XYZ file of C-alpha atoms in Angstrom:
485
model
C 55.782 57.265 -32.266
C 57.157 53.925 -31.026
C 56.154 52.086 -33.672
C 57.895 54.472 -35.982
C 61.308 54.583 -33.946
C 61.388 50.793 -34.459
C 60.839 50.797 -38.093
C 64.399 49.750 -38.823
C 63.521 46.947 -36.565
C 61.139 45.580 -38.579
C 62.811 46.365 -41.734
C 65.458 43.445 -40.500
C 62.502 41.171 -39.530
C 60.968 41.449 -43.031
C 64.247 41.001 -44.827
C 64.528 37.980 -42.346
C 61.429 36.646 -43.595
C 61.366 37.166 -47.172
C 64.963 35.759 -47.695
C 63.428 32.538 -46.733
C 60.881 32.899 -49.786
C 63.957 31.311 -52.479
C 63.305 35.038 -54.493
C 66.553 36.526 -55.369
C 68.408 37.700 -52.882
C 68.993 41.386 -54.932
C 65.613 42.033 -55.355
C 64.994 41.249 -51.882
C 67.121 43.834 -50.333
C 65.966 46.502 -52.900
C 62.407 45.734 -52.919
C 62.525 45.941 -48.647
C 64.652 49.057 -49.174
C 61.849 50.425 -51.114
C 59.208 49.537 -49.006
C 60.246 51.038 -46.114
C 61.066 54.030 -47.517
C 57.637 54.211 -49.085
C 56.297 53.685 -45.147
C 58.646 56.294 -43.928
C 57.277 59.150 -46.350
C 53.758 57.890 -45.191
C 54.848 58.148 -41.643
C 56.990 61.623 -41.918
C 59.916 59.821 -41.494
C 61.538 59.689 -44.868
C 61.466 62.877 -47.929
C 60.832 61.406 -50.774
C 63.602 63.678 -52.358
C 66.239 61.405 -50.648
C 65.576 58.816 -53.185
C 66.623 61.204 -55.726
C 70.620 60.519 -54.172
C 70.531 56.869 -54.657
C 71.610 57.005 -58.226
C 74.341 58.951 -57.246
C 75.636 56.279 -54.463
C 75.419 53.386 -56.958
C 76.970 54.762 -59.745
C 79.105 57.435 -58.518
C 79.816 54.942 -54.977
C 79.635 50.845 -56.417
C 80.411 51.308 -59.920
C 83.243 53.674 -60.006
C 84.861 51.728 -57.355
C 88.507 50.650 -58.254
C 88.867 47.696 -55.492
C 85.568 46.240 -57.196
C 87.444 46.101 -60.340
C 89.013 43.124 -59.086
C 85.790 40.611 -58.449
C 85.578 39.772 -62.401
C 89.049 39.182 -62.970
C 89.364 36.974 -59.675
C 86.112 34.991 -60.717
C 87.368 34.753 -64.271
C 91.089 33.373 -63.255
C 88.832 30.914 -61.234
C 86.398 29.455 -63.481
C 89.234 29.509 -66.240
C 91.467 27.079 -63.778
C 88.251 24.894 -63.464
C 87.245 24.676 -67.438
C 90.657 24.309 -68.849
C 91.340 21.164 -66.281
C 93.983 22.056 -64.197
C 91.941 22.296 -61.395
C 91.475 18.406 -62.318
C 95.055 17.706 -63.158
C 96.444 19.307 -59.572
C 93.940 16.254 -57.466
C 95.151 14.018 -59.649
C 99.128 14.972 -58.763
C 98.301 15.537 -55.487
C 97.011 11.631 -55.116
C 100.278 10.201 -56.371
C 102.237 12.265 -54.261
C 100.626 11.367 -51.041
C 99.543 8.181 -51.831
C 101.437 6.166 -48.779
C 100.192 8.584 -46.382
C 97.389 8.090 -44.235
C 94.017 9.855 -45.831
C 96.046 10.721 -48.278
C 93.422 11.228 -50.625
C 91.249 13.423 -48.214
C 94.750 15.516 -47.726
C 95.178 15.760 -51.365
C 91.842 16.986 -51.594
C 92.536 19.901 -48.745
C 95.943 20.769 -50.048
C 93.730 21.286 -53.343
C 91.267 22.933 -51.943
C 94.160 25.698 -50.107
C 95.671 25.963 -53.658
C 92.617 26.657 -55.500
C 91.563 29.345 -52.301
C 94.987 31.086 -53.328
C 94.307 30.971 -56.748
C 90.612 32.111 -57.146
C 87.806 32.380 -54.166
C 85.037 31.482 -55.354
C 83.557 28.318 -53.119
C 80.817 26.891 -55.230
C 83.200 26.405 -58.123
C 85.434 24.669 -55.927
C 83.436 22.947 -54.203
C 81.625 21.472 -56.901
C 84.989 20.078 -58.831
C 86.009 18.578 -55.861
C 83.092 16.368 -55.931
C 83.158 15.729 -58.856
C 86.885 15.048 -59.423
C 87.250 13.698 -55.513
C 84.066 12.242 -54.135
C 83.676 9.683 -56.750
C 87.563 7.963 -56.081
C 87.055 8.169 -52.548
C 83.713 6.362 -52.232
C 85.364 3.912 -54.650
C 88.887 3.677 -52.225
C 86.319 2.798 -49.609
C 86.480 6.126 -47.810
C 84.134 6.896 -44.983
C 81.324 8.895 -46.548
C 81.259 11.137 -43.761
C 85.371 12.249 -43.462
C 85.158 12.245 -47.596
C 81.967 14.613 -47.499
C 82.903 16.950 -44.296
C 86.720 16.916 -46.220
C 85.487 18.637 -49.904
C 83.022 20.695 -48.168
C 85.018 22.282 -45.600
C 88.106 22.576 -47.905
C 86.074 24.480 -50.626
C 85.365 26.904 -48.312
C 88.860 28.066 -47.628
C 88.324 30.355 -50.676
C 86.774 32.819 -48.652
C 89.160 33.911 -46.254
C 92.945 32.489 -47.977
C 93.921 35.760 -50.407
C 92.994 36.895 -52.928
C 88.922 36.772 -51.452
C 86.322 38.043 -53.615
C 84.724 38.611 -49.569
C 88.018 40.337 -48.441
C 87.550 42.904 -51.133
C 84.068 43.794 -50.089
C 84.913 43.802 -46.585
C 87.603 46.303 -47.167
C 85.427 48.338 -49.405
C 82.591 48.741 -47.127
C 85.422 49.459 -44.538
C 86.942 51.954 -46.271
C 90.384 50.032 -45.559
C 93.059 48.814 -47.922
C 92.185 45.380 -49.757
C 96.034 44.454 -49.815
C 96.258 45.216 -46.027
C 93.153 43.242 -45.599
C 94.968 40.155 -47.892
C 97.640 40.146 -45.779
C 95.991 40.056 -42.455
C 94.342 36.941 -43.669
C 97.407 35.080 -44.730
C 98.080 33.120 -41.527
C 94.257 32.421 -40.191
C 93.638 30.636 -43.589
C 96.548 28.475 -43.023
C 96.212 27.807 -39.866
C 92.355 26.392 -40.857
C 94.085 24.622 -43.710
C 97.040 23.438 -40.773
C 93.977 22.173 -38.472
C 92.282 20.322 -41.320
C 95.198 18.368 -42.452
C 96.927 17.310 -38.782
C 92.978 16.411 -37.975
C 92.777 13.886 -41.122
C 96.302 12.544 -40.445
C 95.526 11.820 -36.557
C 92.046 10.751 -37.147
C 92.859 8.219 -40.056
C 95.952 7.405 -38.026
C 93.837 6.304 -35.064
C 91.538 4.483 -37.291
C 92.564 3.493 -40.201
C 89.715 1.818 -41.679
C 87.997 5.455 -42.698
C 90.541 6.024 -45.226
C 92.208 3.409 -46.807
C 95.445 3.504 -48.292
C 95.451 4.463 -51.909
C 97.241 2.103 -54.225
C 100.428 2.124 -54.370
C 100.666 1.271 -58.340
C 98.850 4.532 -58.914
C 100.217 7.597 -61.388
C 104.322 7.794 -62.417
C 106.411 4.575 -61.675
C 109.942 6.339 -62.762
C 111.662 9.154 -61.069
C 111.370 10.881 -64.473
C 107.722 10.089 -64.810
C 107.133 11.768 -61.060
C 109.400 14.962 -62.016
C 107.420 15.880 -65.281
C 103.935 15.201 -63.385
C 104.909 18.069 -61.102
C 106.348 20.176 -63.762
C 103.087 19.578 -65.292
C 99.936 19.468 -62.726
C 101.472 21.277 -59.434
C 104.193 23.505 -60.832
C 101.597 25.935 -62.983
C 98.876 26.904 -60.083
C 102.032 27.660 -57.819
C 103.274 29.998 -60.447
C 100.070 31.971 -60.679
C 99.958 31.752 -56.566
C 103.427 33.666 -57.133
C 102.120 35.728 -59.397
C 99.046 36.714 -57.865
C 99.889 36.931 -53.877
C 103.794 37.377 -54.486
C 102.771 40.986 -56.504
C 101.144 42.089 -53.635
C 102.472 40.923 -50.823
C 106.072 42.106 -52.595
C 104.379 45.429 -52.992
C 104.655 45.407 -56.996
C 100.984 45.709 -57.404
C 97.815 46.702 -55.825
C 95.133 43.660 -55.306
C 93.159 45.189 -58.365
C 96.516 44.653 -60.598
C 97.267 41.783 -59.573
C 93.586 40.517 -60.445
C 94.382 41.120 -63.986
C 98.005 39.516 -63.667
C 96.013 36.349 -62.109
C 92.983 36.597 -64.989
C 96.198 36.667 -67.511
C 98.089 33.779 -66.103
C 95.556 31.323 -65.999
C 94.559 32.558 -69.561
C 97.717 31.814 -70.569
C 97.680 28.805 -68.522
C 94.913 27.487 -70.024
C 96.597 27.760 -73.668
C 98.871 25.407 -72.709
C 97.521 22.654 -71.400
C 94.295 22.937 -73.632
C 96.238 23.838 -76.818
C 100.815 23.700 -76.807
C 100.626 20.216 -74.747
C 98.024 18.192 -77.340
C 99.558 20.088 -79.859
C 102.856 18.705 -79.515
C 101.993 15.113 -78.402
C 101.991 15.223 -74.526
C 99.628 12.875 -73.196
C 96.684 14.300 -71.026
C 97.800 13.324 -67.072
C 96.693 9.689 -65.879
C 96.434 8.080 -62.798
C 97.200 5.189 -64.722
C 100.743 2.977 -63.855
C 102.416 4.900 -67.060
C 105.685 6.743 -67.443
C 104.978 7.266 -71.508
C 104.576 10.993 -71.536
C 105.101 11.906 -75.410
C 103.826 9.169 -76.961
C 99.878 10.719 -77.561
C 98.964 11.611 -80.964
C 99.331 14.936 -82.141
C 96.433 16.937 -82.592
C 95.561 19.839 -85.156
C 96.774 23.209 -83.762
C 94.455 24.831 -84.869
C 91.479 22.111 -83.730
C 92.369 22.540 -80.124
C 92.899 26.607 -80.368
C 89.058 26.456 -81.627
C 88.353 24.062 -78.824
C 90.225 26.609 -76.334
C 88.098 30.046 -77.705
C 84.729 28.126 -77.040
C 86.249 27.223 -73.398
C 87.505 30.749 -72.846
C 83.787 32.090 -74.174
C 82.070 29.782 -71.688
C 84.149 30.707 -69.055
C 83.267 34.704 -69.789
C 79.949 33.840 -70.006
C 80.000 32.059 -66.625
C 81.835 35.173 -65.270
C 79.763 37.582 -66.246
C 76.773 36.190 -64.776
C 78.122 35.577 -61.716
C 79.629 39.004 -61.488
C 76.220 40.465 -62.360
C 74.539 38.575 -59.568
C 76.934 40.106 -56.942
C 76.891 43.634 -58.489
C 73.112 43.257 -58.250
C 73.344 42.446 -54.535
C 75.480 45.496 -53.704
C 73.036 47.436 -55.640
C 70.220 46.060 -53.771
C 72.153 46.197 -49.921
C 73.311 49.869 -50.637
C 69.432 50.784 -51.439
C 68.491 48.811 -48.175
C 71.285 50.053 -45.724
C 70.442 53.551 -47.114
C 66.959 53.583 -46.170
C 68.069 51.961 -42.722
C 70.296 54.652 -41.929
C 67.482 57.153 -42.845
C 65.264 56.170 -40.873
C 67.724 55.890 -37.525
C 68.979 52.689 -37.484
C 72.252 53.326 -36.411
C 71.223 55.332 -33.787
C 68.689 52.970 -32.930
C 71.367 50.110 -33.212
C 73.824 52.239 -31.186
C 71.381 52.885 -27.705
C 70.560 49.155 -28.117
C 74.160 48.148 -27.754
C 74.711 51.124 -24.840
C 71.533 50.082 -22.885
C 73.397 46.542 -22.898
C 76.326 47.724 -21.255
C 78.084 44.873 -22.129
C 81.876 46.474 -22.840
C 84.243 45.875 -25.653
C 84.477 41.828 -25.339
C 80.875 41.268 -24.283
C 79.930 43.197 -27.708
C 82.977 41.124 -29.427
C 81.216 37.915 -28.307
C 77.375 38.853 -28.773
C 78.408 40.436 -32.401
C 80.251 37.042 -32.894
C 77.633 34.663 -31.979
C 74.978 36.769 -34.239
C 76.905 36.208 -36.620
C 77.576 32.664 -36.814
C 73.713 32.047 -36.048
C 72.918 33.395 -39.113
C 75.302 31.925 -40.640
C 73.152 28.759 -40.321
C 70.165 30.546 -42.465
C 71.593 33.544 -44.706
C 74.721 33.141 -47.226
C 78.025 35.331 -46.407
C 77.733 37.709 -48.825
C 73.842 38.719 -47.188
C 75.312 38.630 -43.608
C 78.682 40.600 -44.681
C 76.358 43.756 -46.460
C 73.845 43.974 -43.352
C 76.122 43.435 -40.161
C 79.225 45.061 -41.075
C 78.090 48.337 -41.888
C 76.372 48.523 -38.813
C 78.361 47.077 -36.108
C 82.041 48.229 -37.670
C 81.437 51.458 -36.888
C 80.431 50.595 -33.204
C 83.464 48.013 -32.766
C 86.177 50.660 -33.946
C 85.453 52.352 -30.832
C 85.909 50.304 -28.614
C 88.629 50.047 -26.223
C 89.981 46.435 -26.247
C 93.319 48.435 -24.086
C 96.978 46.655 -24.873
C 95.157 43.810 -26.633
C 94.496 45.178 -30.053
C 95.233 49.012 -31.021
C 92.621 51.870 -32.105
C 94.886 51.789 -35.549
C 94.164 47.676 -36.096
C 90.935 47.178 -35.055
C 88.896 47.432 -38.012
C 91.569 45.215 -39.718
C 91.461 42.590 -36.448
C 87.797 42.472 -36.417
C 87.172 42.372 -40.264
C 89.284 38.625 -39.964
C 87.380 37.325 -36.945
C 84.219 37.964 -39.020
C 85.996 36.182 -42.166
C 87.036 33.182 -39.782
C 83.357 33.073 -38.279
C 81.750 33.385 -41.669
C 83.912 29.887 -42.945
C 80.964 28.307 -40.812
C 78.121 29.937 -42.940
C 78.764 27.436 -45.549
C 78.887 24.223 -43.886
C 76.342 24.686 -40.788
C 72.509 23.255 -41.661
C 70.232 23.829 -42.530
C 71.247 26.581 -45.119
C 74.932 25.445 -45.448
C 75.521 26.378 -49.027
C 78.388 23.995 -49.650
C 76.546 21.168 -48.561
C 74.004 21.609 -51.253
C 76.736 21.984 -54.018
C 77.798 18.911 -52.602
C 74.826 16.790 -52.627
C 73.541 18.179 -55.837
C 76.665 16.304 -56.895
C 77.454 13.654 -55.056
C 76.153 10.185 -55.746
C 72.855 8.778 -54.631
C 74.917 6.302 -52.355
C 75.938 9.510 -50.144
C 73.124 10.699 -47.643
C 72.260 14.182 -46.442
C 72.804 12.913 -42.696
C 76.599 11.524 -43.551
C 77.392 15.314 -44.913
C 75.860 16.871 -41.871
C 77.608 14.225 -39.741
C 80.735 15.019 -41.769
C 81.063 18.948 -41.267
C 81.315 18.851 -37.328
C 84.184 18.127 -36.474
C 85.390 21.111 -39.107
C 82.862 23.293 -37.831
C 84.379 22.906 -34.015
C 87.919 23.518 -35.729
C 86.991 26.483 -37.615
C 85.795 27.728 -34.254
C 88.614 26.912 -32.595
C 90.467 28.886 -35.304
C 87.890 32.006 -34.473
C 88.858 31.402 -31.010
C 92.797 31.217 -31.304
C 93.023 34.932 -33.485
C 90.472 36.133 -30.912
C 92.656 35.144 -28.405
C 96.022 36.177 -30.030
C 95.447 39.176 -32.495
C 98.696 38.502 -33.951
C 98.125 35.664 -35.471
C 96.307 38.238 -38.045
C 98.328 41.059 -37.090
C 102.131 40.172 -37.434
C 102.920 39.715 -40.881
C 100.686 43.391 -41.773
C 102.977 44.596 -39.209
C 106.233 43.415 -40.485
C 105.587 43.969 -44.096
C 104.170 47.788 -43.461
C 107.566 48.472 -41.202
């Protein structure tokens, strides 16, 4: 009878186990989900009618879900940004415009990466165009490989937590809490990360100069005029769709899953532009080259570059739905796995664990906290998100934390301290999935030790972040508060 009360232990340690196999991580939590029940009808545990309700809970649970309706539209207005260049355009405005500053090409590349978090979420894409678009200039400018690396990697990762998160809206889902709530919470922890990355650069390359050299100061516009229509062009459009996206909901116009489609629209219409009006009319493509010439370019065929702009827009479709697919799959999979968890007792089995502890309200803050940034170092956010949080939510939303935090805003509190302490996930060895976008990228010239090397110092200041809304709930908590009064 033991060994059967601890099943749901060693469903955990076989999930541990096979994720390290490289097998998809869908079929993973499925197949263990399966398994196990199997083993509990063996073992008188589990009826093998129960199965018979799992249809219902994907389709009737996951696919009828509303706030899920807002993943593919966020992913599309994402990959759209990427393919139709602006993504590539914004780095090269934000270069110009802090060329004379010191690292101003690593804090061009984290003012990118905090745009492109408010604009989309989704960290490989982001990650990989900054390398691409970033790594290459800096290695040429003479950057330290290590500052350059740990910059792109830890900036990409802002996508996660900054609104509107692909990782918020699950959170909220499996929460049962509102996703515009949740958006709003998050506001000031992403920009405080954002904050600590860019007065770290500034003091760092301050102190030492030689890590970041000073970019050229012949580089981009010349002219006043030249400098006015490069923001008009390359920074003014992804602050309009921020408006659009974040201003709908924060102004209360429109719920997160609205505003998704506003966002999927506006870079979609976005994307005509630059790809099709601009080359249409003679505008010349942007240029970090010394030039003020802006509508001197050849015309091109109309209807040549709206062909050009339905195969991006079908590539970028294509790219959405597979990536959509592959995180629908992995709910499908986790609600099969947590299902069979729950059936055979592993909340209550989680529940006496934590009791027999007696470690209080913080002590269960701080062990649920450091579980989840070790596995963080082995298991991607969306795996850690679908196993911890619907077990421990439950337990933290009765806790009493007293004056600190209220019954009312706990969930909400403790759903950003796990957002903040998941930023780590992607940039801690040896499982950090940013780093591999990065090196699968980067140029032979970079090593894997200078990108490890790299990512400390933003790994200490993303704790520090976890530390400081830990610390002060309000730093999460205000602005909810003062937009729901």
């Amino acid at each position: 009878m033991v060994l059967v009360d601890l099943l749901p232990i060693f469903m955990f340690v076989a999930l541990g186990v096979l994720l390290f196999t490289g097998f998809p991580v869908a079929f993973i939590l499925g197949g263990v989900g399966l398994a196990f029940g199997f083993i509990g009808i063996l073992v008188g545990e589990f009826a093998f009618v129960r199965f018979m309700l799992l249809p219902n809970r994907i389709f009737g649970g996951i696919m009828t879900n509303l706030i899920l309706t807002a993943i593919p539209m966020f992913i599309f207005m994402g990959t759209m940004l990427e393919k139709s260049g602006i993504a590539r355009d914004l780095l090269n405005c934000l270069q110009v415009l802090l060329r004379r500053v010191p690292g101003g090409l690593a804090l061009a590349v984290t003012l990118m990466g905090t745009i492109l978090a408010a604009t989309t979420g989704i960290i490989g894409a982001s990650v990989i165009m900054m390398s691409l678009l970033a790594l290459p200039v800096m290695i040429e400018r003479k950057y330290d490989h290590s500052l350059a690396t740990g910059t792109i990697a830890a900036s990409g990762t802002l996508g996660i937590l900054i609104p509107p998160s692909i990782m918020l809206v699950i959170m909220a889902d499996l929460l049962s809490r509102s996703v515009g709530n949740l958006f709003v919470a998050a506001v000031f922890p992403g920009l405080m990360l954002a904050s600590f990355y860019v007065i770290y650069i500034v003091v760092r390359c301050w102190m030492n100069p030689k890590l970041a050299p000073r970019l050229d100061g012949m580089l981009g516009p010349q002219t006043g005029w030249g400098v006015f229509w490069m923001v008009i062009r390359s920074f003014v459009p992804p602050v309009i769709l921020i408006g659009m996206v974040l201003g709908s909901i924060l102004g209360g116009f429109a719920t997160p899953t609205e505003a998704a489609g506003v966002g999927a629209f506006g870079a979609l219409l976005l994307g005509f532009i630059n790809l099709v009006v601009l080359p249409s009319v003679g505008v010349q493509e942007f240029s970090l080259e010394p030039t003020d010439h802006v509508f001197e370019a050849p015309k091109r065929s109309f209807w040549a570059e709206l062909k050009s702009y339905y195969k991006t827009v079908a590539t970028v479709v294509e790219s959405t739905a597979l990536t959509n697919a592959m995180i629908f799959g992995i709910f499908i999979g986790a609600t099969l796995f947590s299902y069979v968890f729950r059936a055979l007792g592993g909340d209550h089995l989680v529940i006496d664990l934590v009791n027999s502890l007696g470690l209080g309200a913080w002590g269960l803050l701080f062990l649920i906290m450091g579980i989840v940034f070790i596995l963080g170092f082995f298991f991607d956010w969306i795996e850690i998100t679908l196993i911890v949080l619907p077990v421990f939510a439950p337990i933290i939303a009765q806790m009493d934390f007293g004056d600190h935090v209220s019954k009312f805003e706990m969930t909400y509190w403790f759903a950003i301290l796990l957002a903040v302490n998941l930023q780590t996930s992607f940039l801690t060895p040896p499982f950090g999935f940013a780093l591999f976008y990065l090196k699968a990228v980067a140029p032979k010239s970079v090593k894997i030790q200078e990108i490890y090397a790299g990512i400390i110092p933003f790994v200490l200041l993303q704790l520090t972040g976890l530390a400081l809304v830990m610390r002060f709930p309000e730093i999460a908590l205000w602005l909810p508060r003062v937009l729901l009064d």
